[in-house]
Structure formats: structure tokens, C-alpha cells
Coordinates of C-alpha atoms in Angstrom, one line a residue:
Chain X
M18 CA -34.1 -62.8 -37.6
H19 CA -30.7 -62.3 -39.2
F20 CA -32.1 -59.1 -40.9
I21 CA -33.1 -57.6 -37.5
V22 CA -29.6 -58.1 -36.1
D23 CA -28.1 -56.4 -39.2
V24 CA -30.4 -53.4 -38.9
L25 CA -29.6 -53.1 -35.2
A26 CA -25.8 -53.3 -35.8
F27 CA -25.9 -50.8 -38.7
S28 CA -28.0 -48.3 -36.7
L29 CA -25.5 -48.7 -33.8
I30 CA -22.6 -47.8 -36.2
V31 CA -24.5 -44.7 -37.5
Y32 CA -25.4 -43.7 -34.0
T33 CA -21.8 -44.0 -32.7
C34 CA -20.3 -42.1 -35.6
T35 CA -22.9 -39.3 -35.2
L36 CA -22.1 -39.1 -31.5
A37 CA -18.4 -38.9 -32.3
G38 CA -19.1 -36.1 -34.8
F39 CA -21.2 -34.2 -32.2
A40 CA -18.4 -34.6 -29.6
V41 CA -15.8 -33.1 -31.9
A42 CA -18.3 -30.3 -32.8
N43 CA -18.8 -29.6 -29.1
G44 CA -15.1 -29.2 -28.7
Y45 CA -15.2 -26.3 -31.0
A46 CA -17.8 -24.5 -28.8
E47 CA -15.3 -24.7 -25.9
R48 CA -13.0 -21.8 -27.1
P49 CA -15.7 -19.3 -27.6
R50 CA -17.3 -20.2 -24.3
Q51 CA -14.0 -19.7 -22.5
L52 CA -13.5 -16.4 -24.3
R53 CA -16.9 -15.3 -23.2
D54 CA -16.1 -16.1 -19.6
L55 CA -12.9 -14.2 -19.9
L56 CA -14.8 -11.2 -21.2
T57 CA -17.2 -11.4 -18.2
G58 CA -14.2 -11.6 -15.9
L59 CA -12.4 -8.6 -17.4
E60 CA -15.6 -6.5 -17.3
M61 CA -16.1 -7.4 -13.6
L62 CA -12.4 -6.6 -12.9
R63 CA -12.9 -3.2 -14.6
T64 CA -15.9 -2.4 -12.4
E65 CA -14.0 -3.4 -9.3
I66 CA -10.9 -1.3 -10.2
V67 CA -12.6 1.7 -11.6
Y68 CA -15.6 2.2 -9.4
A69 CA -14.6 0.4 -6.2
A70 CA -10.8 0.8 -6.3
T71 CA -10.7 -2.7 -4.7
P72 CA -7.1 -3.9 -4.3
L73 CA -6.1 -6.3 -7.2
A74 CA -5.7 -9.4 -5.1
A75 CA -9.2 -9.0 -3.6
A76 CA -10.8 -8.1 -6.9
L77 CA -9.3 -11.1 -8.7
T78 CA -10.2 -13.6 -6.0
S79 CA -13.8 -12.3 -5.8
L80 CA -14.6 -13.2 -9.4
R81 CA -16.6 -16.4 -9.6
L82 CA -16.4 -18.0 -13.0
R83 CA -16.5 -21.4 -14.6
H84 CA -13.4 -23.5 -14.9
P85 CA -10.8 -22.9 -16.4
I86 CA -11.2 -19.1 -16.5
G87 CA -12.4 -19.0 -12.9
K88 CA -9.3 -20.9 -11.8
F89 CA -7.1 -18.5 -13.8
F90 CA -8.3 -15.3 -12.0
L91 CA -8.3 -17.1 -8.6
C92 CA -4.7 -18.3 -9.2
A93 CA -3.5 -14.8 -10.2
G94 CA -5.3 -13.2 -7.2
E95 CA -3.8 -15.7 -4.8
G96 CA -0.3 -15.1 -6.2
I97 CA -0.6 -11.4 -5.5
D98 CA -2.0 -12.1 -2.1
A99 CA 1.1 -14.3 -1.4
L100 CA 3.2 -11.2 -2.3
A101 CA 4.2 -12.0 -5.8
T102 CA 4.1 -8.9 -8.0
A103 CA 1.1 -8.7 -10.4
R104 CA 3.4 -9.3 -13.3
S105 CA 4.8 -12.6 -12.0
A106 CA 1.5 -13.9 -10.6
W107 CA -0.1 -13.1 -13.9
V108 CA 2.5 -15.1 -15.9
T109 CA 2.2 -18.1 -13.6
A110 CA -1.6 -18.1 -13.9
L111 CA -1.4 -17.7 -17.7
D112 CA 1.0 -20.7 -17.9
A113 CA -1.5 -22.8 -16.0
L114 CA -4.3 -21.5 -18.2
S115 CA -2.5 -22.3 -21.4
R116 CA -2.4 -26.0 -20.2
D117 CA -6.0 -26.1 -19.1
A118 CA -7.9 -24.1 -21.6
A119 CA -8.9 -24.5 -25.3
L120 CA -7.5 -21.0 -26.0
L121 CA -5.1 -20.3 -28.8
E122 CA -1.8 -18.5 -28.5
G123 CA -3.4 -15.3 -30.0
D124 CA -6.0 -15.3 -27.2
L125 CA -3.4 -15.7 -24.5
A126 CA -1.3 -12.9 -26.1
A127 CA -4.2 -10.5 -25.6
L128 CA -4.1 -11.3 -21.9
R129 CA -0.3 -11.4 -21.5
Y130 CA 0.1 -7.7 -22.0
L131 CA -2.2 -6.9 -19.1
G132 CA 0.2 -8.5 -16.6
D133 CA 2.7 -5.7 -17.2
V134 CA 0.3 -2.9 -16.5
L135 CA -2.2 -4.2 -14.0
G136 CA -2.0 -2.2 -10.8
T137 CA 0.8 0.1 -11.9
S138 CA -1.2 3.3 -12.5
N139 CA -4.3 5.3 -11.6
R140 CA -7.8 4.1 -12.2
E141 CA -8.3 6.1 -15.4
D142 CA -5.2 4.5 -16.9
Q143 CA -6.1 1.0 -15.7
E144 CA -9.5 1.3 -17.3
R145 CA -7.9 2.2 -20.6
H146 CA -5.7 -0.8 -20.5
L147 CA -8.5 -3.1 -19.5
L148 CA -10.7 -1.8 -22.4
V149 CA -8.0 -2.5 -24.9
A150 CA -7.8 -6.1 -23.7
I151 CA -11.6 -6.3 -23.7
R152 CA -11.9 -5.0 -27.3
R153 CA -9.3 -7.5 -28.5
I154 CA -10.9 -10.4 -26.8
E155 CA -14.3 -9.4 -28.1
A156 CA -13.0 -9.5 -31.6
L157 CA -11.4 -12.9 -31.0
Q158 CA -14.5 -14.2 -29.4
R159 CA -16.7 -13.2 -32.4
E160 CA -14.3 -14.8 -34.7
A161 CA -14.1 -18.0 -32.6
E162 CA -17.9 -18.1 -32.5
E163 CA -18.2 -18.1 -36.3
E164 CA -15.4 -20.6 -36.8
A165 CA -17.0 -22.8 -34.2
K166 CA -20.4 -22.6 -35.9
R167 CA -18.8 -23.6 -39.2
S168 CA -16.7 -26.4 -37.9
A169 CA -19.4 -27.7 -35.6
R170 CA -21.8 -28.0 -38.5
L171 CA -19.1 -29.7 -40.6
W172 CA -18.3 -32.2 -38.0
K173 CA -21.9 -33.0 -37.2
Y174 CA -22.5 -33.8 -40.9
L175 CA -19.3 -35.6 -41.1
G176 CA -20.3 -37.8 -38.2
V177 CA -23.6 -38.9 -39.7
L178 CA -22.2 -39.3 -43.2
S179 CA -19.2 -41.4 -42.2
G180 CA -21.5 -43.6 -40.2
I181 CA -23.7 -44.2 -43.3
T182 CA -20.6 -44.7 -45.4
V183 CA -19.3 -47.4 -43.1
V184 CA -22.6 -49.1 -43.2
I185 CA -22.8 -49.0 -47.0
I186 CA -19.2 -50.4 -47.3
I187 CA -20.0 -53.2 -44.9
M188 CA -23.3 -54.1 -46.7
Chain E
M15 CA 20.8 -5.4 38.5
N16 CA 19.7 -2.1 37.2
V17 CA 22.4 -2.1 34.6
S18 CA 21.5 -5.5 33.3
R19 CA 17.9 -4.5 32.9
K20 CA 18.8 -1.5 30.9
G21 CA 20.9 -3.8 28.7
D22 CA 17.9 -6.0 28.1
E23 CA 15.8 -3.1 27.3
K24 CA 18.3 -1.9 24.7
M25 CA 18.5 -5.4 23.2
D26 CA 14.7 -5.4 23.0
K27 CA 14.7 -2.1 21.2
D28 CA 17.4 -3.4 18.7
N29 CA 15.4 -6.5 18.1
N30 CA 12.3 -4.6 17.6
A31 CA 13.8 -2.2 15.1
N32 CA 15.6 -5.1 13.3
S33 CA 12.5 -7.3 13.1
A34 CA 10.7 -4.5 11.4
W35 CA 13.6 -4.3 8.9
T36 CA 13.6 -8.1 8.4
S37 CA 9.8 -8.1 7.8
L38 CA 10.3 -5.6 5.0
M39 CA 12.6 -8.0 3.1
R40 CA 9.5 -9.8 1.6
L41 CA 8.9 -6.6 -0.4
M42 CA 12.4 -6.4 -1.8
P43 CA 13.6 -7.8 -5.2
P44 CA 14.8 -11.3 -4.2
A45 CA 18.3 -10.6 -5.4
W46 CA 18.8 -7.7 -2.9
V47 CA 17.8 -9.6 0.2
P48 CA 21.3 -11.2 1.0
A49 CA 22.9 -7.7 0.9
L50 CA 20.1 -6.0 2.8
L51 CA 19.4 -8.5 5.5
P52 CA 22.5 -8.1 7.6
L53 CA 22.0 -4.3 7.9
H54 CA 20.0 -2.5 10.6
G55 CA 18.3 -0.2 8.2
L56 CA 16.1 2.7 9.3
E57 CA 15.7 4.1 5.8
L58 CA 16.1 2.6 2.4
R59 CA 16.5 4.9 -0.6
V60 CA 16.2 3.5 -4.1
R61 CA 16.8 5.6 -7.2
M62 CA 16.7 4.2 -10.7
G63 CA 20.3 3.9 -12.1
Q64 CA 21.9 4.7 -8.7
P65 CA 23.3 2.5 -6.0
V66 CA 20.9 1.5 -3.3
Q67 CA 21.3 3.5 -0.2
V68 CA 20.6 2.3 3.3
L69 CA 20.6 4.6 6.4
E70 CA 21.4 3.1 9.7
A71 CA 21.3 4.9 13.0
T72 CA 24.8 6.3 12.7
R73 CA 26.0 5.6 9.2
E74 CA 25.0 5.5 5.6
V75 CA 25.7 2.4 3.5
M76 CA 25.8 2.5 -0.3
L77 CA 25.3 -1.0 -1.6
A78 CA 27.1 -2.3 -4.7
I79 CA 23.7 -2.9 -6.2
V80 CA 22.4 -0.4 -8.8
A81 CA 18.6 -0.2 -9.0
T82 CA 17.2 -1.0 -12.4
E83 CA 13.8 0.0 -13.8
A84 CA 12.6 -3.6 -13.1
D85 CA 13.7 -3.3 -9.4
V86 CA 11.8 0.0 -8.9
A87 CA 8.7 -1.5 -10.6
H88 CA 9.0 -4.6 -8.4
L89 CA 9.2 -2.4 -5.3
V90 CA 6.3 -0.2 -6.3
A91 CA 4.1 -3.3 -7.0
A92 CA 5.1 -5.0 -3.8
C93 CA 4.5 -1.9 -1.7
S94 CA 1.1 -1.2 -3.2
G95 CA -0.1 -4.9 -3.4
S96 CA 0.0 -4.3 -7.2
S97 CA -2.9 -1.9 -6.8
L98 CA -1.5 1.6 -7.2
Y99 CA -5.0 2.7 -8.3
A100 CA -6.3 1.9 -4.8
Y101 CA -4.0 4.5 -3.3
E102 CA -5.0 7.5 -5.5
E103 CA -5.7 9.8 -2.5
E104 CA -2.4 8.8 -0.8
M105 CA -0.5 9.2 -4.1
K106 CA -1.6 12.8 -4.2
Q107 CA 0.4 13.3 -1.0
G108 CA 3.2 11.3 -2.5
F109 CA 3.4 8.4 0.0
I110 CA 1.6 5.3 1.1
T111 CA 1.7 3.6 4.5
L112 CA 2.4 -0.1 4.7
P113 CA 1.1 -2.6 7.2
G114 CA 3.4 -2.1 10.2
G115 CA 3.2 1.6 9.8
H116 CA 6.2 1.9 7.6
R117 CA 6.1 4.7 5.0
V118 CA 7.0 4.7 1.4
G119 CA 7.5 8.0 -0.4
F120 CA 7.7 8.2 -4.2
A121 CA 9.4 10.5 -6.6
G122 CA 8.8 10.7 -10.3
K123 CA 6.8 12.6 -12.9
T124 CA 3.9 14.3 -11.3
L125 CA 0.5 14.6 -12.9
L126 CA -1.5 17.8 -12.4
D127 CA -5.2 18.3 -12.6
G128 CA -6.9 21.3 -14.3
A129 CA -6.4 23.5 -11.3
G130 CA -2.7 22.8 -11.1
L131 CA -2.9 20.6 -8.1
V132 CA -1.0 17.4 -7.9
R133 CA -3.3 14.5 -9.0
G134 CA -0.8 11.7 -8.6
L135 CA 2.5 10.4 -9.9
K136 CA 3.4 8.5 -12.9
S137 CA 6.8 7.0 -14.1
I138 CA 7.9 6.5 -10.5
S139 CA 11.7 6.5 -10.6
A140 CA 12.7 6.7 -6.9
L141 CA 11.3 5.7 -3.6
C142 CA 12.2 6.2 0.0
L143 CA 11.1 3.6 2.6
R144 CA 11.2 4.7 6.2
V145 CA 11.0 2.1 8.8
A146 CA 8.6 2.9 11.6
R147 CA 10.2 2.3 14.9
S148 CA 8.3 2.4 18.0
L149 CA 10.6 2.8 20.9
P150 CA 8.4 2.2 23.9
G151 CA 10.0 4.1 26.8
C152 CA 11.7 6.8 24.8
A153 CA 9.5 9.4 26.5
D154 CA 10.5 8.2 30.0
K155 CA 12.9 11.1 30.5
V156 CA 10.7 13.8 29.0
L157 CA 7.4 12.8 30.6
P158 CA 8.1 14.0 34.1
E159 CA 9.2 17.4 32.7
I160 CA 5.9 18.0 30.9
L161 CA 3.4 16.7 33.5
D162 CA 2.0 19.1 36.1
E163 CA 1.2 18.1 39.7
T164 CA -2.1 16.5 38.6
A165 CA -0.3 14.3 36.1
T166 CA -1.9 16.3 33.3
P167 CA 0.5 17.3 30.5
H168 CA 1.3 21.0 30.0
H169 CA 0.9 22.5 26.5
T170 CA 4.1 21.3 25.0
L171 CA 6.0 22.0 21.8
I172 CA 8.6 19.6 20.7
I173 CA 11.3 21.2 18.5
S174 CA 13.5 19.0 16.5
P175 CA 15.4 18.9 13.2
P176 CA 14.3 16.2 10.7
Q177 CA 14.9 12.6 11.7
A178 CA 15.8 13.4 15.3
G179 CA 12.9 11.4 16.6
K180 CA 10.1 13.9 17.2
T181 CA 7.5 11.6 15.8
T182 CA 8.8 8.6 17.7
L183 CA 8.7 10.7 20.9
L184 CA 5.2 12.0 20.3
R185 CA 4.0 8.4 19.7
D186 CA 5.5 7.2 23.0
I187 CA 4.0 10.2 24.9
A188 CA 0.6 9.4 23.4
R189 CA 1.0 5.7 24.5
Q190 CA 2.1 6.5 28.0
L191 CA -0.5 9.2 28.7
S192 CA -3.1 6.9 27.3
K193 CA -2.0 4.0 29.5
R194 CA -2.2 6.4 32.5
G195 CA -5.8 7.0 31.8
R196 CA -5.9 10.1 29.6
R197 CA -8.1 10.3 26.6
V198 CA -5.7 11.1 23.8
C199 CA -6.5 12.1 20.3
I200 CA -3.9 12.1 17.6
V201 CA -4.4 14.1 14.4
D202 CA -2.1 12.2 12.1
E203 CA -2.0 14.1 8.9
R204 CA 0.8 12.1 7.4
S205 CA 0.1 8.7 9.0
E206 CA 3.4 8.9 10.7
I207 CA 2.6 8.9 14.4
A208 CA 0.2 6.0 14.5
G209 CA 1.2 4.4 11.2
C210 CA -2.4 3.6 10.3
Y211 CA -3.0 1.0 7.6
R212 CA -6.7 1.1 6.4
G213 CA -7.6 3.4 9.3
R214 CA -6.2 1.3 12.1
P215 CA -3.1 2.2 14.1
E216 CA -0.3 -0.3 13.3
L217 CA 1.9 1.1 16.0
D218 CA 1.2 1.1 19.8
V219 CA -0.4 4.4 20.7
G220 CA -2.2 3.2 23.8
P221 CA -5.6 1.9 24.8
R222 CA -7.4 5.3 25.1
T223 CA -6.1 6.9 22.0
D224 CA -8.2 7.8 18.9
V225 CA -6.5 8.6 15.6
L226 CA -7.7 10.8 12.8
D227 CA -5.7 9.4 10.0
G228 CA -4.7 11.4 7.0
C229 CA -6.7 14.3 8.3
P230 CA -5.5 17.9 7.7
K231 CA -4.2 19.1 11.1
A232 CA -6.3 22.2 11.5
Q233 CA -9.6 20.6 10.5
G234 CA -8.7 17.4 12.4
M235 CA -8.1 19.3 15.7
L236 CA -11.5 20.9 15.4
M237 CA -13.1 17.6 14.5
A238 CA -11.5 15.9 17.5
L239 CA -12.7 18.7 19.8
R240 CA -16.3 18.4 18.4
A241 CA -16.5 14.6 18.2
L242 CA -14.0 12.8 20.4
S243 CA -13.7 15.0 23.6
P244 CA -10.1 14.3 24.2
E245 CA -8.1 15.5 27.2
V246 CA -4.9 15.6 25.2
L247 CA -4.5 16.5 21.6
I248 CA -1.4 15.4 19.8
T249 CA -0.3 16.5 16.4
D250 CA 2.9 16.7 14.3
E251 CA 4.6 19.5 12.5
I252 CA 2.5 22.6 13.1
G253 CA 3.4 25.8 11.3
R254 CA 0.7 27.2 9.2
S255 CA -1.7 29.9 10.3
E256 CA -4.7 27.6 10.4
D257 CA -2.8 25.2 12.7
V258 CA -2.2 28.0 15.1
S259 CA -5.8 29.1 15.1
A260 CA -6.9 25.5 15.7
I261 CA -4.5 25.2 18.6
E262 CA -5.9 28.4 20.1
E263 CA -9.3 26.9 19.8
A264 CA -8.2 23.7 21.6
L265 CA -6.7 25.7 24.4
N266 CA -9.9 27.6 24.9
A267 CA -11.7 24.2 25.1
G268 CA -9.5 23.2 27.9
V269 CA -7.7 20.5 26.0
R270 CA -3.9 20.1 26.4
V271 CA -2.0 20.2 23.2
I272 CA 1.3 18.5 22.5
A273 CA 2.7 19.4 19.1
S274 CA 6.0 19.3 17.3
A275 CA 7.7 21.7 14.9
H276 CA 10.7 21.5 12.6
G277 CA 13.7 23.5 13.9
N278 CA 17.0 23.4 15.6
S279 CA 16.3 25.7 18.6
L280 CA 13.5 27.7 20.2
A281 CA 14.8 30.8 18.6
D282 CA 14.5 29.1 15.2
V283 CA 10.9 28.2 15.7
A284 CA 9.9 31.5 17.5
Q285 CA 10.9 33.4 14.3
R286 CA 8.5 31.5 12.1
P287 CA 5.7 33.9 11.2
H288 CA 2.7 32.0 12.5
L289 CA 4.3 30.2 15.4
A290 CA 5.6 33.5 16.7
R291 CA 2.0 34.3 17.6
L292 CA 1.9 31.3 19.9
F293 CA 5.1 32.3 21.7
E294 CA 4.0 35.9 22.1
R295 CA 0.9 34.7 23.9
Q296 CA 3.1 32.2 25.8
L297 CA 0.8 29.4 25.1
F298 CA 3.3 26.6 25.4
A299 CA 4.3 26.0 29.0
R300 CA 6.9 23.4 28.1
I301 CA 9.4 23.1 25.4
V302 CA 11.4 19.9 24.4
V303 CA 14.3 20.3 22.1
L304 CA 15.8 17.3 20.3
S305 CA 18.9 16.9 18.3
H306 CA 21.2 14.3 16.6
R307 CA 24.1 15.1 18.9
K308 CA 24.3 11.6 20.4
G309 CA 22.3 9.8 17.7
P310 CA 18.6 10.4 16.9
G311 CA 16.4 11.2 19.9
T312 CA 19.1 13.1 21.9
I313 CA 17.1 15.3 24.4
E314 CA 18.8 18.7 24.5
Y315 CA 16.3 20.3 26.8
A316 CA 12.9 19.6 28.4
G317 CA 11.3 22.2 30.6
S318 CA 9.7 25.7 30.6
P319 CA 10.5 28.1 27.8
L320 CA 11.5 30.9 30.1
K321 CA 14.3 28.8 31.6
L322 CA 15.4 27.8 28.2
A323 CA 15.6 31.5 27.1
T324 CA 17.8 32.2 30.2
L325 CA 20.0 29.2 29.4
N326 CA 20.5 30.5 25.8
R327 CA 21.3 33.9 27.0
H328 CA 24.0 32.5 29.2
A329 CA 25.4 30.5 26.3
L330 CA 25.6 33.6 24.3
H331 CA 27.3 35.6 27.0
R332 CA 29.9 32.9 27.3

């Protein structure tokens, strides 16, 4: 009887630690996911600007993306709609994004520069600027993906192994 | 009684003009608003590195504010909804029309395409914002002079130096004729008469008025004749040979034409190469001459060209 309780308790410990490891590992998947959403958003924005010449406010608010990237574009678009300039609306939206998102300072810097140029020139020029940002974020996204894969694997192992270690020590 | 009504009307006009100015403050750099708001601006001129200039009806005000690069960028962004790329066609002409019919013209480095035509502007360094004023009733004095006994307008040419109110006058003529049951068509090449924003007139041009916005005058007049069957055709600033041909076409179609031309006097306009043709054939039965003498919109003359010619001869003899 006593033995069964022990087994149950130990497996519970291993299970919890494994779960904790997976949770941390999942956290690493968040940044590449958000970068992917960001890329989708910028590509859609490029289409709207270059092919449809949609005004910026309408183009930004029409993007439907997952939180927090969706909220970022919406917030920027609403700012411009409320007559802030693209530059200031972009900065406000970026500040909110830096609080919500798992993005790093380098990721945000790739976006920050866009605020100064969005809507200030003809379509050809806008496309060039958007492509520069898209290339940079693509590179960051690849890097984030690899890093996430490595770290995720590490944390998953770490979870299981630390569970087993605790069990061994208690035994 | 009569006097007090006139007073009210004048106040209405002032309020009307000033509320347009006030509504434009949302586009200005916030730091400028306290200085701009008390003025009754009709025109705002901003040049990078120069003091901001405001033109009122009778005077020019130079503000103590010097426009910086950031100010100009702010204005350009605010006027275009941060979407300059959406106005590429307009930028080729050098201006965009704002909601409310106000116009912003830009100056800067022009971009040319392969054929040497202006493709747009970059590095915008200066802009000129002209407040659109509708002055309902400003055609009251002119209208009786240009209508015939069946209340149809004669072919009329409005001659006026820049900024003496010819566009404002044309707009009110369109509005009043339209209200009286005439089908009016405005060919508004520079979006000034009706102040269209996204194709819809922002200024009151009457219930029976169609507007061809941003359409080259000559083509637009022919389009209107073909498609819209107007009774009265209104257009601004004629002068080129194709404009004159289009007007002749309209006359043949039995449509009355009201047009304007830059100039200080009939003699001025009659000397211009293409317009001379219209005068030789005596196509315009009525001439209206405007000037700045008592402020914008001073009506110097309204009536038949023959009488005007006699008047001028008298003036010369004296």
C-alpha cells in the first residue's frame, strides 16, 4: 500500500516538472510566432499600399491578425484615423507592443524605422521601405526559430530530468 | 430691418469662413495653434526655414514662428492622412483637396518620368493651404445681369485677376442656377469650384449639379455634353485652344456656358491668342469683371461686352 502511494507521488513530481519544462519551452515559441505574424502583416500592408493605394489608416485597421500583433496594427491605424501623424501613431503603438509582446529590442528596432517613412512618399518608395523591413524581420524570424528550437529542446529535457533528479534525491 | 438682416448675413459669412479656418487647426503642428487660431486666415503659407505666413482678407500676417523640417513633415502627413502614396495622381498636379474642399499645394523637388513629365514631388519643402470659402449669395448682384428673359443664363465670361473671387462666384452661380431648376454641370479640373473629396462635392453647388472632378476642361466639357445633358456648363480658367474648341462645341449643342479667365480687363483677355477667337465671333453675350479694389470679389462690371467696350473708350477719352 505504502509502495503504491510512493509511486503515485513520484510520478506526480516527474509529471509536474516535465510540464513546467514544456511550459518554459513553449514560451520560446512565442517570439518566432509573433515575428511570423508581423511578417504576414507587413506583406499585407505592402499589397494594400502598392497595388490598391489604400490610405494608411484603412490599410492598417483592415489587417486581422492574432494578438498582440493584430492589436499593434489596429492601434497604429486608429491613431492615424484620429489624426495623429503616422510617425506618432506608430511610436505609440510600438510602445504598447513592447509591453505586450515577446519581441526583443532588436525586433522592435526593425519596425521603429518604418514609422518615419510610412505614407511619406510614392508607392514605389513605400514598397522599398517595406521590403527592407520585411527582409530584416525575416532574418530575425529565422534566427528566433532556431534559437527557440534549441532552447525548447533543452527545457523539455531539463523538465523531465529535474523531475527524475528530485525523485532520486527524495528516495 | 433690411439693414439688420444684411448685418446678420455678413456675420454668417464671417462665421462660415472662420469655422473653416478653425476646423483646419486639427491639421496644424500643436504648437502653432495658439498663434493661428485668433486669425481669420484665408490662406496659409509654410516654407521650411521661413516664418509662417497667413493671408487674411485685407492683410498679410507674418507669424513669429519659423517652420522647421518637422513642422512641414507634420503638415504633409496630416493633410494626406499619412498616405501620400494614395494621392499620386493628385501629386502630379501638385496639390491635394482636403475634406471641406480646402486645397493644399506643394512645392519641393519634382520627380520626372522618362518622357520628362512631372511624376510627383519629393522632399516637399513648402506648402500653401487655401481655405475654401463658400459665400452663398455672392452671385446675387451678378445673376440678374447674366440671365435672359426666360431666366436662362447667357454665355458668360468672368474676368478676374487671381484671388479676386472668380471661383467663389462661379460656385454660387452654379448653386443658384441649380436651385432654380437648371441642370448644371461643372467641369472642375482643379477641384476648386466644388472642392470634391473622393469624387463628392464638399461645397454646396446645388441639388441639380453634376461635377466632373479633376477632369481636363476640354475633354470634360465634351464628356458632359455626351453623358450628362446639362443646360448650363460651368468651368474655370479657360485659355487653351482645345478649351475654345470645346466651348464652341457646347454652344452648338445649345448649352449655355459660364467660364472664367485670368485677366484684369476685357482688353487683357481679348488679346490672348485663343480667347481672341471667341471674342471675334462674339460668343460671350455677358462679361463680368472682378477686382480687388474693395477687397476680393469687387464687381467692376457685369453686362454685355459691347457696353463695356464703350465704357472703356469713354474712360480712355477722359
